[in-house]
Amino acid sequence: MNVYFLGGGNMAAAIAGGLVKQGGYRVHIANRGEEKRARLARELGVAVSEKLPPLTADDVVILAVKPQDMQTACAGLETNGALVLSVAAGLSADTLSRYLGGTRRIVRIMPNTPSSIGLGVSGLYAAAGADEADRQTAERIMQAVGITVWLDEEAQMHAITGISGSGPAYVFYLLNALKSAALAQGFDEEQARSLSLATFKGAVALAEQSGSDFGVLQQNVTSKGGTTYEAIETFKARQVGEAIEAGVAACVARSQEMAQQYGAV
């Protein structure tokens, strides 16, 4: 199967790399920058070009340019019935269809950055013109870089953007906060980083293996009146949980706002 990428940014490189490792795909990346094309060809061993070659109905094209650049990038692009996958945030299937001359064979995808190491989460939504075979193709492609979650309604793309799409940034924020706390307690930079990473990694592994509710796991290490209890009570007093929920809601609202902006263009 031919899989073409329009755009050679980090997410395109991550997905392309996953497909190359999995095998069974002929991967081609179109990117305007000559230096980046050379690097992608060298590092991934894929075909590259400045523009996409002519497409056929048997091909898959993945739109991986920035949302604000998508209309220009798609100008003059003839899909010729190819399956279109889009990893651009905020661009609805209707908007993409308008950019692409009316095609409805579209699957929208919201991946996240851990896709670059094969541990991504991708939310997928199939437009009305994509059939079951198209859904299976999109799923196979994205499972090359992690797990997939199908969404019944396109509006849910905003919600998954707020949770898993932007979620790695929240984790990095918390990692940095814990590292800063470690530094404040006298650990050096290397120790603070190591302690923070190992704590997150161990806690996630324990949660995965135990299958217990996250709240129960927290209670298991929070004896009333003890040291952990004091930390958790401080988090509650500072409304850390509520702040995270509010942050996710703000992310979702911004995604909805962007969709309206792009849809009006």
mmCIF file of C-alpha atoms in Angstrom:
data_model
loop_
_atom_site.group_PDB
_atom_site.id
_atom_site.type_symbol
_atom_site.label_atom_id
_atom_site.label_comp_id
_atom_site.label_asym_id
_atom_site.label_seq_id
_atom_site.Cartn_x
_atom_site.Cartn_y
_atom_site.Cartn_z
ATOM 1 C CA MET A 1 0.000 0.000 0.000
ATOM 2 C CA ASN A 2 1.223 3.491 -0.873
ATOM 3 C CA VAL A 3 1.044 5.951 2.030
ATOM 4 C CA TYR A 4 1.811 9.543 1.120
ATOM 5 C CA PHE A 5 2.429 12.332 3.615
ATOM 6 C CA LEU A 6 1.746 15.965 2.837
ATOM 7 C CA GLY A 7 4.151 17.611 5.254
ATOM 8 C CA GLY A 8 7.218 16.208 6.973
ATOM 9 C CA GLY A 9 6.990 17.544 10.523
ATOM 10 C CA ASN A 10 7.482 15.633 13.759
ATOM 11 C CA MET A 11 4.150 13.809 13.688
ATOM 12 C CA ALA A 12 4.547 12.817 10.043
ATOM 13 C CA ALA A 13 8.030 11.507 10.802
ATOM 14 C CA ALA A 14 6.733 9.573 13.820
ATOM 15 C CA ILE A 15 3.952 7.856 11.873
ATOM 16 C CA ALA A 16 6.165 7.230 8.861
ATOM 17 C CA GLY A 17 8.826 5.720 11.085
ATOM 18 C CA GLY A 18 6.261 3.409 12.665
ATOM 19 C CA LEU A 19 5.060 2.262 9.254
ATOM 20 C CA VAL A 20 8.610 1.589 8.079
ATOM 21 C CA LYS A 21 9.303 -0.527 11.175
ATOM 22 C CA GLN A 22 6.044 -2.428 10.776
ATOM 23 C CA GLY A 23 6.636 -3.065 7.080
ATOM 24 C CA GLY A 24 4.176 -3.607 4.274
ATOM 25 C CA TYR A 25 3.880 0.044 3.262
ATOM 26 C CA ARG A 26 5.526 2.149 0.573
ATOM 27 C CA VAL A 27 6.013 5.475 2.331
ATOM 28 C CA HIS A 28 6.515 8.777 0.515
ATOM 29 C CA ILE A 29 6.818 12.202 2.174
ATOM 30 C CA ALA A 30 6.254 15.478 0.341
ATOM 31 C CA ASN A 31 7.820 18.486 2.035
ATOM 32 C CA ARG A 32 8.852 21.887 0.743
ATOM 33 C CA GLY A 33 12.141 22.094 2.666
ATOM 34 C CA GLU A 34 15.036 20.465 0.848
ATOM 35 C CA GLU A 35 17.110 19.984 4.000
ATOM 36 C CA LYS A 36 14.258 18.277 5.802
ATOM 37 C CA ARG A 37 13.560 16.034 2.814
ATOM 38 C CA ALA A 38 17.165 14.890 2.829
ATOM 39 C CA ARG A 39 17.066 14.190 6.556
ATOM 40 C CA LEU A 40 13.809 12.207 6.321
ATOM 41 C CA ALA A 41 15.165 10.139 3.441
ATOM 42 C CA ARG A 42 18.386 9.473 5.323
ATOM 43 C CA GLU A 43 16.877 8.689 8.734
ATOM 44 C CA LEU A 44 13.717 6.841 7.693
ATOM 45 C CA GLY A 45 14.706 5.399 4.330
ATOM 46 C CA VAL A 46 11.542 6.721 2.664
ATOM 47 C CA ALA A 47 10.930 8.329 -0.715
ATOM 48 C CA VAL A 48 10.704 12.121 -0.643
ATOM 49 C CA SER A 49 9.740 14.908 -3.007
ATOM 50 C CA GLU A 50 8.801 18.578 -2.956
ATOM 51 C CA LYS A 51 5.237 17.868 -4.112
ATOM 52 C CA LEU A 52 2.962 14.852 -4.019
ATOM 53 C CA PRO A 53 2.929 12.657 -7.121
ATOM 54 C CA PRO A 54 -0.458 11.856 -8.748
ATOM 55 C CA LEU A 55 -2.691 9.867 -6.394
ATOM 56 C CA THR A 56 -5.026 6.963 -7.102
ATOM 57 C CA ALA A 57 -8.042 5.508 -5.296
ATOM 58 C CA ASP A 58 -5.821 2.758 -3.871
ATOM 59 C CA ASP A 59 -3.550 5.240 -2.100
ATOM 60 C CA VAL A 60 -3.633 6.814 1.346
ATOM 61 C CA VAL A 61 -2.615 10.433 1.822
ATOM 62 C CA ILE A 62 -1.956 11.785 5.313
ATOM 63 C CA LEU A 63 -2.367 15.537 5.703
ATOM 64 C CA ALA A 64 0.287 16.551 8.227
ATOM 65 C CA VAL A 65 0.809 20.279 7.755
ATOM 66 C CA LYS A 66 -0.127 22.963 10.279
ATOM 67 C CA PRO A 67 -3.855 23.803 10.359
ATOM 68 C CA GLN A 68 -3.238 27.404 9.343
ATOM 69 C CA ASP A 69 -1.262 26.208 6.302
ATOM 70 C CA MET A 70 -3.643 23.459 5.216
ATOM 71 C CA GLN A 71 -5.773 25.406 2.746
ATOM 72 C CA THR A 72 -2.714 26.626 0.855
ATOM 73 C CA ALA A 73 -1.068 23.201 0.976
ATOM 74 C CA CYS A 74 -4.183 21.520 -0.431
ATOM 75 C CA ALA A 75 -4.685 24.018 -3.239
ATOM 76 C CA GLY A 76 -4.591 22.123 -6.512
ATOM 77 C CA LEU A 77 -4.258 18.737 -4.797
ATOM 78 C CA GLU A 78 -6.352 16.117 -6.576
ATOM 79 C CA THR A 79 -7.067 13.129 -4.363
ATOM 80 C CA ASN A 80 -8.506 11.051 -7.239
ATOM 81 C CA GLY A 81 -10.478 9.018 -4.715
ATOM 82 C CA ALA A 82 -7.558 8.332 -2.342
ATOM 83 C CA LEU A 83 -8.293 7.816 1.353
ATOM 84 C CA VAL A 84 -7.479 11.030 3.210
ATOM 85 C CA LEU A 85 -6.238 10.937 6.806
ATOM 86 C CA SER A 86 -5.791 14.249 8.593
ATOM 87 C CA VAL A 87 -3.781 14.777 11.782
ATOM 88 C CA ALA A 88 -4.419 18.542 11.773
ATOM 89 C CA ALA A 89 -6.160 19.840 14.893
ATOM 90 C CA GLY A 90 -9.265 21.977 14.523
ATOM 91 C CA LEU A 91 -10.025 21.247 10.872
ATOM 92 C CA SER A 92 -13.405 19.553 10.519
ATOM 93 C CA ALA A 93 -14.199 16.970 7.883
ATOM 94 C CA ASP A 94 -16.419 19.542 6.152
ATOM 95 C CA THR A 95 -13.585 22.073 6.050
ATOM 96 C CA LEU A 96 -11.108 19.506 4.765
ATOM 97 C CA SER A 97 -13.603 18.370 2.140
ATOM 98 C CA ARG A 98 -13.959 21.949 0.964
ATOM 99 C CA TYR A 99 -10.170 22.314 0.734
ATOM 100 C CA LEU A 100 -9.965 19.066 -1.272
ATOM 101 C CA GLY A 101 -12.597 19.667 -3.903
ATOM 102 C CA GLY A 102 -15.465 17.863 -2.203
ATOM 103 C CA THR A 103 -14.026 14.465 -1.296
ATOM 104 C CA ARG A 104 -15.713 12.850 1.720
ATOM 105 C CA ARG A 105 -13.420 9.836 2.047
ATOM 106 C CA ILE A 106 -11.804 11.343 5.126
ATOM 107 C CA VAL A 107 -10.713 10.080 8.539
ATOM 108 C CA ARG A 108 -9.676 12.658 11.106
ATOM 109 C CA ILE A 109 -7.014 11.671 13.623
ATOM 110 C CA MET A 110 -5.826 13.267 16.853
ATOM 111 C CA PRO A 111 -2.510 11.618 17.782
ATOM 112 C CA ASN A 112 -0.064 12.695 20.475
ATOM 113 C CA THR A 113 3.699 13.068 20.721
ATOM 114 C CA PRO A 114 4.510 9.695 22.385
ATOM 115 C CA SER A 115 3.668 8.287 18.941
ATOM 116 C CA SER A 116 7.321 9.053 18.182
ATOM 117 C CA ILE A 117 8.340 6.141 20.438
ATOM 118 C CA GLY A 118 5.421 3.838 19.608
ATOM 119 C CA LEU A 119 3.426 4.711 22.741
ATOM 120 C CA GLY A 120 0.949 7.151 21.242
ATOM 121 C CA VAL A 121 -2.793 7.498 21.681
ATOM 122 C CA SER A 122 -4.816 8.401 18.601
ATOM 123 C CA GLY A 123 -8.474 9.370 18.493
ATOM 124 C CA LEU A 124 -10.100 8.620 15.115
ATOM 125 C CA TYR A 125 -13.312 9.842 13.506
ATOM 126 C CA ALA A 126 -14.519 8.651 10.101
ATOM 127 C CA ALA A 127 -16.524 11.022 7.913
ATOM 128 C CA ALA A 128 -19.622 9.735 6.127
ATOM 129 C CA GLY A 129 -17.709 8.979 2.933
ATOM 130 C CA ALA A 130 -15.250 6.582 4.623
ATOM 131 C CA ASP A 131 -16.366 2.941 4.679
ATOM 132 C CA GLU A 132 -15.434 0.081 7.011
ATOM 133 C CA ALA A 133 -12.395 -0.855 4.944
ATOM 134 C CA ASP A 134 -11.177 2.742 5.209
ATOM 135 C CA ARG A 135 -11.647 2.641 8.984
ATOM 136 C CA GLN A 136 -9.602 -0.546 9.193
ATOM 137 C CA THR A 137 -6.848 0.968 7.064
ATOM 138 C CA ALA A 138 -6.683 4.092 9.228
ATOM 139 C CA GLU A 139 -6.622 1.975 12.370
ATOM 140 C CA ARG A 140 -3.798 -0.245 11.116
ATOM 141 C CA ILE A 141 -1.724 2.777 10.196
ATOM 142 C CA MET A 142 -2.118 4.474 13.576
ATOM 143 C CA GLN A 143 -1.634 1.259 15.538
ATOM 144 C CA ALA A 144 1.899 1.277 14.136
ATOM 145 C CA VAL A 145 2.623 4.058 16.650
ATOM 146 C CA GLY A 146 0.350 3.231 19.592
ATOM 147 C CA ILE A 147 -3.254 2.557 20.569
ATOM 148 C CA THR A 148 -6.384 3.854 18.831
ATOM 149 C CA VAL A 149 -9.782 5.028 20.072
ATOM 150 C CA TRP A 150 -12.721 5.441 17.685
ATOM 151 C CA LEU A 151 -15.059 8.373 18.239
ATOM 152 C CA ASP A 152 -18.740 8.187 17.303
ATOM 153 C CA GLU A 153 -19.167 11.943 16.845
ATOM 154 C CA GLU A 154 -16.786 14.466 15.340
ATOM 155 C CA ALA A 155 -17.404 16.838 18.243
ATOM 156 C CA GLN A 156 -15.551 14.351 20.453
ATOM 157 C CA MET A 157 -12.347 15.273 18.635
ATOM 158 C CA HIS A 158 -12.248 18.385 20.809
ATOM 159 C CA ALA A 159 -12.531 16.312 23.991
ATOM 160 C CA ILE A 160 -9.801 13.857 23.064
ATOM 161 C CA THR A 161 -7.582 16.799 22.136
ATOM 162 C CA GLY A 162 -8.003 18.035 25.703
ATOM 163 C CA ILE A 163 -7.188 14.666 27.260
ATOM 164 C CA SER A 164 -4.671 12.612 25.277
ATOM 165 C CA GLY A 165 -3.786 15.010 22.457
ATOM 166 C CA SER A 166 -2.461 17.719 24.750
ATOM 167 C CA GLY A 167 -2.097 15.404 27.748
ATOM 168 C CA PRO A 168 1.647 14.731 27.430
ATOM 169 C CA ALA A 169 2.271 18.446 28.011
ATOM 170 C CA TYR A 170 0.351 18.213 31.301
ATOM 171 C CA VAL A 171 2.511 15.293 32.386
ATOM 172 C CA PHE A 172 5.692 17.174 31.469
ATOM 173 C CA TYR A 173 4.388 20.159 33.451
ATOM 174 C CA LEU A 174 3.871 17.964 36.517
ATOM 175 C CA LEU A 175 7.243 16.274 36.014
ATOM 176 C CA ASN A 176 8.901 19.661 35.947
ATOM 177 C CA ALA A 177 7.031 20.723 39.088
ATOM 178 C CA LEU A 178 8.152 17.589 40.958
ATOM 179 C CA LYS A 179 11.719 18.113 39.745
ATOM 180 C CA SER A 180 11.622 21.721 40.968
ATOM 181 C CA ALA A 181 10.366 20.503 44.351
ATOM 182 C CA ALA A 182 13.236 18.016 44.503
ATOM 183 C CA LEU A 183 15.727 20.775 43.731
ATOM 184 C CA ALA A 184 14.203 22.870 46.497
ATOM 185 C CA GLN A 185 14.794 19.958 48.888
ATOM 186 C CA GLY A 186 18.510 19.912 48.113
ATOM 187 C CA PHE A 187 18.865 17.304 45.362
ATOM 188 C CA ASP A 188 21.059 18.171 42.406
ATOM 189 C CA GLU A 189 19.736 18.459 38.840
ATOM 190 C CA GLU A 190 20.549 14.884 37.841
ATOM 191 C CA GLN A 191 19.087 13.415 41.012
ATOM 192 C CA ALA A 192 15.957 15.555 40.779
ATOM 193 C CA ARG A 193 15.331 14.487 37.189
ATOM 194 C CA SER A 194 15.985 10.823 37.919
ATOM 195 C CA LEU A 195 13.739 10.786 40.995
ATOM 196 C CA SER A 196 10.898 12.503 39.153
ATOM 197 C CA LEU A 197 11.033 10.240 36.103
ATOM 198 C CA ALA A 198 11.325 7.043 38.155
ATOM 199 C CA THR A 199 8.429 8.063 40.391
ATOM 200 C CA PHE A 200 6.111 8.730 37.451
ATOM 201 C CA LYS A 201 7.228 5.600 35.605
ATOM 202 C CA GLY A 202 6.776 3.374 38.635
ATOM 203 C CA ALA A 203 3.392 4.821 39.548
ATOM 204 C CA VAL A 204 2.063 4.399 36.000
ATOM 205 C CA ALA A 205 3.354 0.823 35.807
ATOM 206 C CA LEU A 206 1.739 -0.001 39.153
ATOM 207 C CA ALA A 207 -1.576 1.489 38.032
ATOM 208 C CA GLU A 208 -1.479 -0.507 34.793
ATOM 209 C CA GLN A 209 -0.597 -3.796 36.448
ATOM 210 C CA SER A 210 -2.975 -3.522 39.400
ATOM 211 C CA GLY A 211 -6.011 -2.418 37.411
ATOM 212 C CA SER A 212 -7.255 -0.626 40.537
ATOM 213 C CA ASP A 213 -9.077 2.685 40.566
ATOM 214 C CA PHE A 214 -6.643 5.583 40.662
ATOM 215 C CA GLY A 215 -8.319 6.968 43.769
ATOM 216 C CA VAL A 216 -7.906 3.642 45.574
ATOM 217 C CA LEU A 217 -4.222 3.520 44.669
ATOM 218 C CA GLN A 218 -3.794 6.991 46.111
ATOM 219 C CA GLN A 219 -5.564 6.009 49.329
ATOM 220 C CA ASN A 220 -3.323 2.948 49.650
ATOM 221 C CA VAL A 221 -0.308 5.210 50.172
ATOM 222 C CA THR A 222 -2.103 7.979 52.088
ATOM 223 C CA SER A 223 -2.368 7.142 55.784
ATOM 224 C CA LYS A 224 -4.422 9.753 57.625
ATOM 225 C CA GLY A 225 -2.162 12.061 59.547
ATOM 226 C CA GLY A 226 0.926 10.774 57.760
ATOM 227 C CA THR A 227 3.414 12.450 55.436
ATOM 228 C CA THR A 228 1.620 11.709 52.148
ATOM 229 C CA TYR A 229 -1.648 12.835 53.719
ATOM 230 C CA GLU A 230 -0.168 16.264 54.390
ATOM 231 C CA ALA A 231 0.908 16.596 50.754
ATOM 232 C CA ILE A 232 -2.478 15.498 49.379
ATOM 233 C CA GLU A 233 -4.345 17.814 51.730
ATOM 234 C CA THR A 234 -2.166 20.689 50.533
ATOM 235 C CA PHE A 235 -2.958 19.808 46.906
ATOM 236 C CA LYS A 236 -6.662 19.777 47.755
ATOM 237 C CA ALA A 237 -6.432 23.116 49.536
ATOM 238 C CA ARG A 238 -4.708 24.607 46.512
ATOM 239 C CA GLN A 239 -7.363 22.969 44.278
ATOM 240 C CA VAL A 240 -4.795 21.232 42.078
ATOM 241 C CA GLY A 241 -7.359 18.716 40.791
ATOM 242 C CA GLU A 242 -9.829 21.441 39.921
ATOM 243 C CA ALA A 243 -7.087 23.412 38.171
ATOM 244 C CA ILE A 244 -6.232 20.408 35.974
ATOM 245 C CA GLU A 245 -9.899 19.922 35.088
ATOM 246 C CA ALA A 246 -10.199 23.622 34.256
ATOM 247 C CA GLY A 247 -7.088 23.424 32.095
ATOM 248 C CA VAL A 248 -8.505 20.524 30.102
ATOM 249 C CA ALA A 249 -11.771 22.439 29.652
ATOM 250 C CA ALA A 250 -9.838 25.469 28.389
ATOM 251 C CA CYS A 251 -7.977 23.249 25.908
ATOM 252 C CA VAL A 252 -11.257 21.787 24.637
ATOM 253 C CA ALA A 253 -12.784 25.259 24.311
ATOM 254 C CA ARG A 254 -9.788 26.479 22.318
ATOM 255 C CA SER A 255 -10.077 23.474 19.998
ATOM 256 C CA GLN A 256 -13.730 24.325 19.393
ATOM 257 C CA GLU A 257 -12.814 27.972 18.771
ATOM 258 C CA MET A 258 -10.154 26.995 16.244
ATOM 259 C CA ALA A 259 -12.609 24.766 14.379
ATOM 260 C CA GLN A 260 -14.989 27.700 14.033
ATOM 261 C CA GLN A 261 -12.205 29.967 12.815
ATOM 262 C CA TYR A 262 -10.925 27.549 10.180
ATOM 263 C CA GLY A 263 -14.423 26.612 9.135
ATOM 264 C CA ALA A 264 -15.154 30.250 8.348
ATOM 265 C CA VAL A 265 -12.145 30.601 6.051
#
